[in-house]
């Protein structure tokens, strides 16, 4: 019976395996000020960071749960059962050969070292709370590009981190940004100097392995004037019958004329709560793009945001969400036009299937002083069967009449005739559905590096398998 | 009928949809190399027959049999029938936004004709010449399947697929409707080339005798209210064009 349940829970999720847990440090579950101070102490952090953590902790305790999203699911989170810090390896290695063998095997299986060799500028691999591997191409290092795990970033560049940490996402922003600020560990710290373009993407990969784990990585990317970078992150976790919590905070700062593209393919197992705050600030003529793919997880609440602070800056949020059995994807975007001649584009695509629920929650604002802004919002939902659900909550607050706003929304159902048409060309029902779904996601996948697009299509094909009644 | 196994053999076919009977006992045999035409009023059951042969799950076969080269089709799903060699050119081809034509064609050829046929130069050459034949520009390869295609382009695209997939049995459901004069010529050339002298067969559903002038079917069948009430040679098409269907309608009950 238990076995069957487990299989049921795993379904077709192919990254649901786990390694035996091994830890050099594992905190007892539960959260207190003491736990927060202990994390900071282990990491030998400067005083100011400890203080920020403690303040954030108290804010977290007093802050109520968000009043939107899936309140019922949120109430299901048992913060006392979560393990807030788990270190499995004593060091962050520069050579895969030095990473403990079973952890290395995990990343091998996920294809990370292979991808690194082929098409990445740098990689950081995080396992539970800490980065276990980290490397960057030498030529980038010699151009002054900093790409570190966040803990090393704080140690080696305390003044830079202090300047930007919490500057885009204050810990008071929401309950989960407070939680992350209190207990953060790992994540990436990136600084791209003036005028430097990092041609190939850098990648971070986040793996949760242990049960009841809480992963709270913290990422900070600063692109100085005229620079550019593409950051890619992937995440997976084993399937357990108990829940895990992933609550990250990502802050992006794009200085004048800089370009940051941040791509995520999140593929959490169905027992992970994924509650993430992502926000970037774009200065004059800068561009920030969030390319956000949400597959899996139990509940995702994620609304990548851009503050268009400088004149002529541009924001783009392209996201897809796939809500399968027992899953709720509450995703969307937020864009604030604070300056004139700023432009933004939101494209959101969601699919719900097997009773899953996909929600689009979007907010675009134009401040009174921002002249001649252009906004474009498109959200499309595709429903694959009758029990599944989709809803949209678009909000536009435009306080300057010169703004040009476009908004389109569509909800469609896969029709039997469409499936039949493809089947008449020799494709099984599953293949036909996968073709329709991949087609629906195409405007998203074409924004991804090819390797990721292929991976995403494979994932979607897997999701379609064995699902036909 | 005795010398060669028919490509398509339908006997006593009764079909309903949502509990409504539509086809009331159809018998039809198409032998290798033959082209048959079905004509009949709107709503007489032509698309029902075509969809049932292809295996649309909504059409319930109440009784009767459908065989392809002597093998039962009714147990097979649409995609399996396609792989056995049944092809349907749809009256209303469906669009699939985001699915690129080139990718779709390659996948379909791989599914039906095998991986080898979908690879390298042989595939590229077959694709190139078929596209030239039906006058579909190369730029269509990166467009999405039937998405925003004009009526005639959709029909040409169906024929392009017919040419690439080389079916044993080609069913064309009003492929000529919406095609311009050149299009009808192209389609006719395609069908003649694919069927005449081969061991394949074709069933052409149409309202107009024009396409039949080019294709010269071996038989023309008239479908009225779910029954074939008359069969004849190509001259029957012209007669129908002249006289309409009314003269045949009175006889529907006795004819069976
Ligand atoms: N779901 C349904 N429920 C009831 N009747 C249906 C259903 N689907 C089709 N029909 C009916 O079945 C009959 C046959 O339809 P069919 O599409 O086969 O006609 P057709 O001969 O192809 O007509 P046309 O020349 O207009 O294409 C029509 O009367 C149609 O309304
Ligand atoms: Mg019809």
Coordinates of N, CA and C in Angstrom, one line a residue, chain B residues 55-232:
Chain B
X55 N -10.9 6.3 -38.1 CA -10.9 5.9 -36.7 C -11.2 7.0 -35.7
X56 N -12.0 8.0 -36.1 CA -12.3 9.0 -35.1 C -13.1 8.4 -34.0
X57 N -12.7 8.6 -32.7 CA -13.3 7.8 -31.6 C -14.8 8.3 -31.4
X58 N -15.2 9.4 -31.9 CA -16.6 9.9 -31.6 C -17.6 9.1 -32.4
X59 N -17.2 8.5 -33.5 CA -18.1 7.8 -34.4 C -18.2 6.3 -33.9
X60 N -19.4 5.9 -33.5 CA -19.6 4.6 -33.0 C -20.1 3.7 -34.1
X61 N -19.3 2.6 -34.3 CA -19.6 1.6 -35.3 C -20.6 0.6 -34.7
X62 N -21.8 0.6 -35.1 CA -22.8 -0.2 -34.5 C -22.8 -1.7 -35.1
X63 N -22.5 -1.7 -36.4 CA -22.3 -3.1 -37.0 C -21.6 -2.9 -38.3
X64 N -21.2 -4.0 -38.9 CA -20.4 -4.0 -40.1 C -18.9 -4.1 -39.9
X65 N -18.3 -4.1 -41.1 CA -16.8 -4.3 -41.0 C -16.1 -3.3 -41.9
X66 N -14.8 -3.0 -41.6 CA -14.0 -2.2 -42.4 C -12.6 -2.9 -42.5
X67 N -12.2 -3.3 -43.7 CA -10.9 -3.9 -43.8 C -10.0 -3.2 -44.7
X68 N -8.7 -3.2 -44.4 CA -7.7 -2.7 -45.3 C -6.8 -3.8 -45.8
X69 N -6.8 -4.0 -47.0 CA -6.1 -5.2 -47.6 C -6.4 -6.5 -46.9
X70 N -7.7 -6.7 -46.5 CA -8.1 -7.9 -45.9 C -7.9 -7.9 -44.4
X71 N -7.3 -6.9 -43.8 CA -7.1 -6.9 -42.3 C -8.1 -5.9 -41.7
X72 N -8.6 -6.4 -40.6 CA -9.6 -5.6 -39.8 C -9.0 -4.3 -39.4
X73 N -9.8 -3.2 -39.5 CA -9.3 -1.9 -39.1 C -10.0 -1.5 -37.8
X74 N -11.2 -2.0 -37.6 CA -12.0 -1.5 -36.5 C -11.4 -1.6 -35.1
X75 N -10.5 -2.5 -34.9 CA -9.9 -2.7 -33.6 C -8.8 -1.7 -33.4
X76 N -8.4 -1.0 -34.5 CA -7.2 -0.1 -34.4 C -7.5 1.3 -34.1
X77 N -6.6 2.0 -33.4 CA -6.8 3.4 -33.2 C -6.4 4.2 -34.4
X78 N -6.8 5.4 -34.5 CA -6.5 6.2 -35.7 C -5.0 6.2 -36.1
X79 N -4.1 6.3 -35.1 CA -2.7 6.4 -35.4 C -2.2 5.1 -35.9
X80 N -2.8 4.0 -35.5 CA -2.4 2.7 -36.0 C -2.8 2.5 -37.4
X81 N -4.0 2.9 -37.7 CA -4.6 2.9 -39.0 C -3.7 3.7 -40.0
X82 N -3.3 4.9 -39.5 CA -2.4 5.7 -40.3 C -1.1 5.0 -40.6
X83 N -0.6 4.3 -39.6 CA 0.7 3.5 -39.8 C 0.5 2.3 -40.7
X84 N -0.8 1.8 -40.8 CA -1.1 0.7 -41.7 C -1.3 1.3 -43.2
X85 N -1.4 2.6 -43.3 CA -1.6 3.1 -44.7 C -2.9 3.8 -45.0
X86 N -3.6 4.2 -44.0 CA -4.8 4.9 -44.3 C -4.5 6.4 -44.1
X87 N -4.9 7.2 -45.1 CA -4.7 8.6 -45.0 C -6.0 9.4 -45.3
X88 N -6.2 10.4 -44.5 CA -7.4 11.2 -44.7 C -7.0 12.7 -44.9
X89 N -7.4 13.2 -46.0 CA -7.3 14.6 -46.3 C -8.5 15.3 -45.8
X90 N -8.4 16.1 -44.7 CA -9.6 16.6 -44.0 C -10.3 17.6 -44.7
X91 N -11.7 17.6 -44.5 CA -12.5 18.7 -45.0 C -12.1 20.0 -44.3
X92 N -11.9 19.8 -42.9 CA -11.5 21.0 -42.1 C -10.2 20.7 -41.4
X93 N -9.1 20.9 -42.1 CA -7.8 20.6 -41.4 C -7.6 21.5 -40.1
X94 N -7.1 20.9 -39.1 CA -7.0 21.5 -37.8 C -5.7 22.3 -37.7
X95 N -5.7 23.4 -37.0 CA -4.4 24.1 -36.8 C -3.8 23.7 -35.5
X96 N -2.5 23.7 -35.5 CA -1.8 23.5 -34.2 C -0.7 24.6 -34.0
X97 N -1.1 25.6 -33.3 CA -0.2 26.7 -33.2 C 1.1 26.3 -32.4
X98 N 2.2 26.8 -32.9 CA 3.5 26.5 -32.3 C 4.1 25.2 -32.8
X99 N 3.4 24.4 -33.6 CA 4.0 23.2 -34.2 C 4.4 23.5 -35.6
X100 N 5.7 23.5 -35.8 CA 6.3 23.9 -37.1 C 6.0 22.9 -38.2
X101 N 5.7 23.4 -39.3 CA 5.3 22.5 -40.5 C 6.5 21.5 -40.8
X102 N 7.7 22.0 -40.8 CA 8.8 21.2 -41.2 C 9.0 20.0 -40.2
X103 N 8.9 20.4 -38.9 CA 9.0 19.4 -37.8 C 7.9 18.4 -37.9
X104 N 6.7 18.9 -38.1 CA 5.5 18.0 -38.1 C 5.6 17.0 -39.3
X105 N 6.1 17.5 -40.4 CA 6.2 16.6 -41.6 C 7.2 15.5 -41.3
X106 N 8.3 15.9 -40.8 CA 9.4 15.0 -40.5 C 8.9 13.9 -39.5
X107 N 8.2 14.4 -38.5 CA 7.8 13.4 -37.5 C 6.7 12.5 -38.0
X108 N 5.9 13.0 -38.9 CA 4.8 12.2 -39.4 C 5.4 11.2 -40.4
X109 N 6.3 11.6 -41.2 CA 7.0 10.7 -42.1 C 7.7 9.6 -41.3
X110 N 8.3 10.0 -40.2 CA 9.0 9.0 -39.4 C 8.0 8.0 -38.8
X111 N 6.9 8.5 -38.3 CA 5.9 7.7 -37.7 C 5.3 6.7 -38.7
X112 N 5.1 7.1 -39.9 CA 4.3 6.3 -40.8 C 5.2 5.5 -41.8
X113 N 6.3 6.2 -42.3 CA 7.1 5.5 -43.2 C 8.4 5.0 -42.6
X114 N 8.7 5.3 -41.3 CA 9.9 4.8 -40.7 C 10.9 5.9 -40.6
X115 N 11.8 5.7 -39.5 CA 12.8 6.7 -39.3 C 13.7 7.0 -40.4
X116 N 14.1 5.9 -41.2 CA 15.0 6.1 -42.3 C 14.5 7.1 -43.3
X117 N 13.2 7.0 -43.6 CA 12.6 7.8 -44.6 C 12.5 9.3 -44.2
X118 N 12.7 9.5 -42.9 CA 12.6 10.9 -42.4 C 14.0 11.5 -42.2
X119 N 15.0 10.9 -42.7 CA 16.4 11.3 -42.5 C 17.0 11.9 -43.7
X120 N 17.9 12.8 -43.5 CA 18.9 13.3 -44.5 C 18.4 13.6 -45.8
X121 N 19.2 13.4 -46.8 CA 18.9 13.9 -48.2 C 17.7 13.3 -48.8
X122 N 17.4 12.0 -48.6 CA 16.2 11.4 -49.2 C 14.9 12.2 -48.7
X123 N 14.9 12.5 -47.4 CA 13.7 13.2 -46.9 C 13.7 14.6 -47.5
X124 N 14.8 15.3 -47.5 CA 14.9 16.6 -47.9 C 14.5 16.7 -49.4
X125 N 14.9 15.8 -50.2 CA 14.6 15.8 -51.6 C 13.1 15.6 -51.9
X126 N 12.6 14.5 -51.2 CA 11.2 14.2 -51.3 C 10.3 15.4 -50.9
X127 N 10.8 16.1 -49.8 CA 10.0 17.2 -49.3 C 10.1 18.4 -50.3
X128 N 11.3 18.6 -50.9 CA 11.4 19.7 -51.8 C 10.6 19.5 -53.0
X129 N 10.6 18.3 -53.6 CA 9.9 18.1 -54.8 C 8.4 18.1 -54.6
X130 N 8.0 17.6 -53.4 CA 6.5 17.6 -53.2 C 6.0 19.0 -52.9
X131 N 6.9 19.8 -52.3 CA 6.4 21.2 -52.1 C 6.3 22.0 -53.4
X132 N 7.3 21.7 -54.2 CA 7.2 22.4 -55.6 C 6.0 21.9 -56.3
X133 N 5.7 20.6 -56.2 CA 4.6 20.1 -56.9 C 3.3 20.7 -56.5
X134 N 3.1 21.0 -55.2 CA 1.8 21.6 -54.7 C 1.9 23.1 -54.6
X135 N 3.1 23.6 -55.0 CA 3.3 25.1 -54.9 C 3.1 25.6 -53.5
X136 N 3.8 25.0 -52.6 CA 3.8 25.6 -51.2 C 5.3 26.1 -51.1
X137 N 5.4 27.4 -50.8 CA 6.8 28.0 -50.7 C 7.5 27.4 -49.5
X138 N 8.8 27.4 -49.6 CA 9.7 26.9 -48.5 C 9.4 27.6 -47.2
X139 N 9.0 28.8 -47.3 CA 8.9 29.6 -46.0 C 7.8 29.0 -45.1
X140 N 6.9 28.1 -45.7 CA 5.9 27.5 -44.9 C 6.5 26.5 -43.9
X141 N 7.7 26.0 -44.2 CA 8.3 25.0 -43.3 C 8.4 25.5 -41.8
X142 N 8.6 26.9 -41.7 CA 8.8 27.4 -40.4 C 7.5 28.0 -39.8
X143 N 6.4 27.9 -40.6 CA 5.1 28.3 -40.1 C 4.5 27.2 -39.3
X144 N 3.4 27.6 -38.6 CA 2.8 26.6 -37.7 C 1.7 25.8 -38.5
X145 N 1.5 24.6 -38.2 CA 0.6 23.7 -38.9 C -0.8 24.3 -39.1
X146 N -1.2 24.6 -40.3 CA -2.5 25.2 -40.7 C -2.8 26.5 -40.0
X147 N -1.9 27.1 -39.3 CA -2.2 28.3 -38.5 C -2.2 29.5 -39.4
X148 N -3.3 30.1 -39.6 CA -3.4 31.2 -40.5 C -3.3 30.9 -42.0
X149 N -3.3 29.6 -42.3 CA -3.3 29.2 -43.7 C -4.7 29.6 -44.4
X150 N -4.6 30.0 -45.6 CA -5.9 30.3 -46.3 C -6.5 28.9 -46.6
X151 N -7.8 29.0 -47.0 CA -8.5 27.8 -47.3 C -7.8 26.9 -48.3
X152 N -7.4 27.5 -49.4 CA -6.7 26.7 -50.4 C -5.3 26.2 -49.9
X153 N -4.6 27.0 -49.1 CA -3.3 26.5 -48.6 C -3.5 25.3 -47.7
X154 N -4.5 25.3 -47.0 CA -4.8 24.1 -46.1 C -4.9 22.9 -46.9
X155 N -5.7 23.0 -48.0 CA -5.9 21.9 -48.9 C -4.7 21.4 -49.6
X156 N -3.9 22.4 -50.0 CA -2.6 22.0 -50.7 C -1.7 21.3 -49.7
X157 N -1.8 21.8 -48.4 CA -0.9 21.2 -47.4 C -1.4 19.7 -47.1
X158 N -2.7 19.5 -47.2 CA -3.1 18.1 -47.1 C -2.5 17.2 -48.2
X159 N -2.5 17.8 -49.4 CA -2.0 17.0 -50.5 C -0.5 16.8 -50.4
X160 N 0.2 17.8 -49.8 CA 1.6 17.6 -49.6 C 1.8 16.4 -48.7
X161 N 1.0 16.3 -47.6 CA 1.2 15.2 -46.7 C 0.9 13.9 -47.4
X162 N -0.2 13.9 -48.2 CA -0.5 12.7 -49.0 C 0.7 12.2 -49.8
X163 N 1.3 13.2 -50.4 CA 2.5 12.8 -51.3 C 3.6 12.2 -50.5
X164 N 3.8 12.8 -49.3 CA 5.0 12.4 -48.5 C 4.7 11.0 -47.7
X165 N 3.4 10.8 -47.4 CA 3.1 9.7 -46.5 C 2.8 8.4 -47.3
X166 N 2.6 8.6 -48.7 CA 2.4 7.4 -49.5 C 1.4 6.4 -49.0
X167 N 0.2 6.7 -48.8 CA -0.7 5.8 -48.2 C -1.2 4.7 -49.1
X168 N -1.7 3.6 -48.5 CA -2.4 2.5 -49.3 C -3.8 3.0 -49.7
X169 N -4.4 3.7 -48.8 CA -5.7 4.2 -49.0 C -5.8 5.7 -48.8
X170 N -6.1 6.4 -49.8 CA -6.2 7.9 -49.6 C -7.6 8.3 -49.7
X171 N -8.1 9.0 -48.6 CA -9.5 9.5 -48.6 C -9.4 11.0 -48.7
X172 N -10.1 11.6 -49.6 CA -10.0 13.0 -49.8 C -11.4 13.6 -49.5
X173 N -11.5 14.2 -48.4 CA -12.8 14.8 -48.1 C -12.9 16.2 -48.5
X174 N -13.6 16.4 -49.6 CA -13.7 17.8 -50.2 C -12.4 18.5 -50.3
X175 N -11.4 17.8 -50.7 CA -10.1 18.5 -50.9 C -10.2 19.6 -52.0
X176 N -11.1 19.4 -52.9 CA -11.2 20.3 -54.0 C -12.0 21.6 -53.7
X177 N -12.8 21.5 -52.6 CA -13.5 22.8 -52.2 C -12.5 23.8 -51.7
X178 N -12.6 25.0 -52.2 CA -11.7 26.0 -51.8 C -10.4 26.1 -52.5
X179 N -10.2 25.1 -53.4 CA -8.9 25.2 -54.2 C -9.2 25.9 -55.5
X180 N -8.2 26.7 -56.0 CA -8.3 27.3 -57.3 C -8.1 26.3 -58.4
X181 N -8.3 26.8 -59.6 CA -8.3 25.8 -60.7 C -6.9 25.1 -60.8
X182 N -5.8 25.9 -60.6 CA -4.5 25.2 -60.6 C -4.4 24.2 -59.5
X183 N -5.0 24.6 -58.4 CA -5.0 23.7 -57.2 C -5.6 22.3 -57.5
X184 N -6.8 22.4 -58.2 CA -7.5 21.2 -58.5 C -6.7 20.4 -59.5
X185 N -6.0 21.0 -60.4 CA -5.1 20.3 -61.3 C -4.0 19.6 -60.6
X186 N -3.4 20.3 -59.6 CA -2.3 19.8 -58.8 C -2.7 18.6 -58.1
X187 N -3.9 18.7 -57.4 CA -4.4 17.6 -56.6 C -4.6 16.4 -57.5
X188 N -5.3 16.7 -58.6 CA -5.6 15.5 -59.5 C -4.3 14.8 -60.0
X189 N -3.4 15.6 -60.3 CA -2.1 15.0 -60.8 C -1.5 14.2 -59.7
X190 N -1.5 14.7 -58.5 CA -1.0 14.0 -57.3 C -1.7 12.7 -57.1
X191 N -3.0 12.7 -57.2 CA -3.8 11.5 -57.0 C -3.5 10.5 -58.1
X192 N -3.6 10.9 -59.3 CA -3.4 10.0 -60.4 C -2.0 9.3 -60.3
X193 N -1.0 10.2 -59.9 CA 0.4 9.7 -59.8 C 0.5 8.6 -58.7
X194 N -0.2 8.9 -57.6 CA -0.1 8.1 -56.4 C -0.9 6.7 -56.6
X195 N -2.0 6.8 -57.3 CA -2.9 5.6 -57.3 C -2.8 4.8 -58.6
X196 N -2.9 5.4 -59.7 CA -3.0 4.7 -61.0 C -1.7 3.8 -61.2
X197 N -2.0 2.5 -61.4 CA -1.0 1.6 -61.7 C -0.3 1.1 -60.4
X198 N -0.7 1.6 -59.3 CA -0.1 1.2 -58.0 C -1.0 0.2 -57.3
X199 N -0.7 -0.3 -56.2 CA -1.6 -1.1 -55.4 C -2.3 -0.4 -54.4
X200 N -2.4 1.0 -54.5 CA -3.1 1.8 -53.6 C -4.5 2.1 -54.1
X201 N -5.4 2.6 -53.3 CA -6.7 3.0 -53.8 C -7.0 4.4 -53.2
X202 N -8.0 5.0 -53.8 CA -8.4 6.3 -53.3 C -10.0 6.5 -53.3
X203 N -10.4 7.3 -52.3 CA -11.8 7.6 -52.2 C -11.9 9.1 -52.2
X204 N -12.6 9.6 -53.2 CA -12.7 11.1 -53.3 C -14.1 11.6 -53.0
X205 N -14.2 12.3 -51.9 CA -15.5 12.9 -51.6 C -15.6 14.3 -52.2
X206 N -16.6 14.6 -53.0 CA -16.7 15.9 -53.6 C -18.1 16.3 -53.9
X207 N -18.3 17.6 -54.1 CA -19.6 18.1 -54.6 C -19.5 18.4 -56.0
X208 N -18.3 18.4 -56.6 CA -18.2 19.0 -58.0 C -17.6 18.0 -59.0
X209 N -18.1 18.0 -60.2 CA -17.6 17.1 -61.2 C -16.2 17.5 -61.7
X210 N -15.9 18.8 -61.5 CA -14.6 19.3 -62.1 C -13.4 18.4 -61.8
X211 N -13.2 18.1 -60.5 CA -12.1 17.3 -60.1 C -12.1 15.9 -60.7
X212 N -13.4 15.5 -60.9 CA -13.5 14.1 -61.5 C -13.2 14.1 -62.9
X213 N -13.3 15.2 -63.6 CA -12.9 15.3 -65.0 C -11.4 15.0 -65.1
X214 N -10.6 15.5 -64.1 CA -9.2 15.3 -64.1 C -8.8 13.9 -63.6
X215 N -9.5 13.4 -62.7 CA -9.1 12.2 -62.0 C -9.8 10.9 -62.7
X216 N -10.9 11.2 -63.3 CA -11.6 10.0 -63.9 C -11.8 8.8 -63.0
X217 N -12.7 8.9 -62.1 CA -12.8 7.8 -61.1 C -13.4 6.6 -61.8
X218 N -13.1 5.4 -61.3 CA -13.6 4.2 -61.8 C -15.1 4.1 -61.5
X219 N -15.4 4.5 -60.3 CA -16.8 4.5 -59.8 C -17.2 5.8 -59.1
X220 N -18.5 6.1 -59.3 CA -19.0 7.2 -58.6 C -20.2 6.7 -57.8
X221 N -20.2 7.0 -56.4 CA -21.3 6.5 -55.6 C -22.1 7.7 -55.1
X222 N -23.4 7.5 -55.0 CA -24.2 8.6 -54.4 C -24.7 8.2 -53.1
X223 N -24.4 9.1 -52.1 CA -24.8 8.8 -50.7 C -25.9 9.7 -50.4
X224 N -27.0 9.1 -50.0 CA -28.2 9.9 -49.5 C -28.6 9.3 -48.2
X225 N -28.7 10.2 -47.2 CA -29.2 9.9 -45.9 C -28.5 8.6 -45.4
X226 N -27.2 8.6 -45.5 CA -26.5 7.5 -44.9 C -26.5 6.2 -45.7
X227 N -26.9 6.2 -46.9 CA -26.9 5.0 -47.7 C -26.4 5.3 -49.1
X228 N -25.7 4.3 -49.7 CA -25.3 4.5 -51.1 C -26.5 4.0 -52.0
X229 N -27.1 5.0 -52.7 CA -28.4 4.7 -53.4 C -28.1 4.4 -54.9
X230 N -26.9 4.8 -55.3 CA -26.6 4.6 -56.7 C -25.1 4.6 -57.0
X231 N -24.7 3.7 -57.8 CA -23.3 3.7 -58.2 C -23.2 3.6 -59.7
X232 N -22.2 4.3 -60.2 CA -22.0 4.2 -61.7 C -20.6 4.7 -62.1

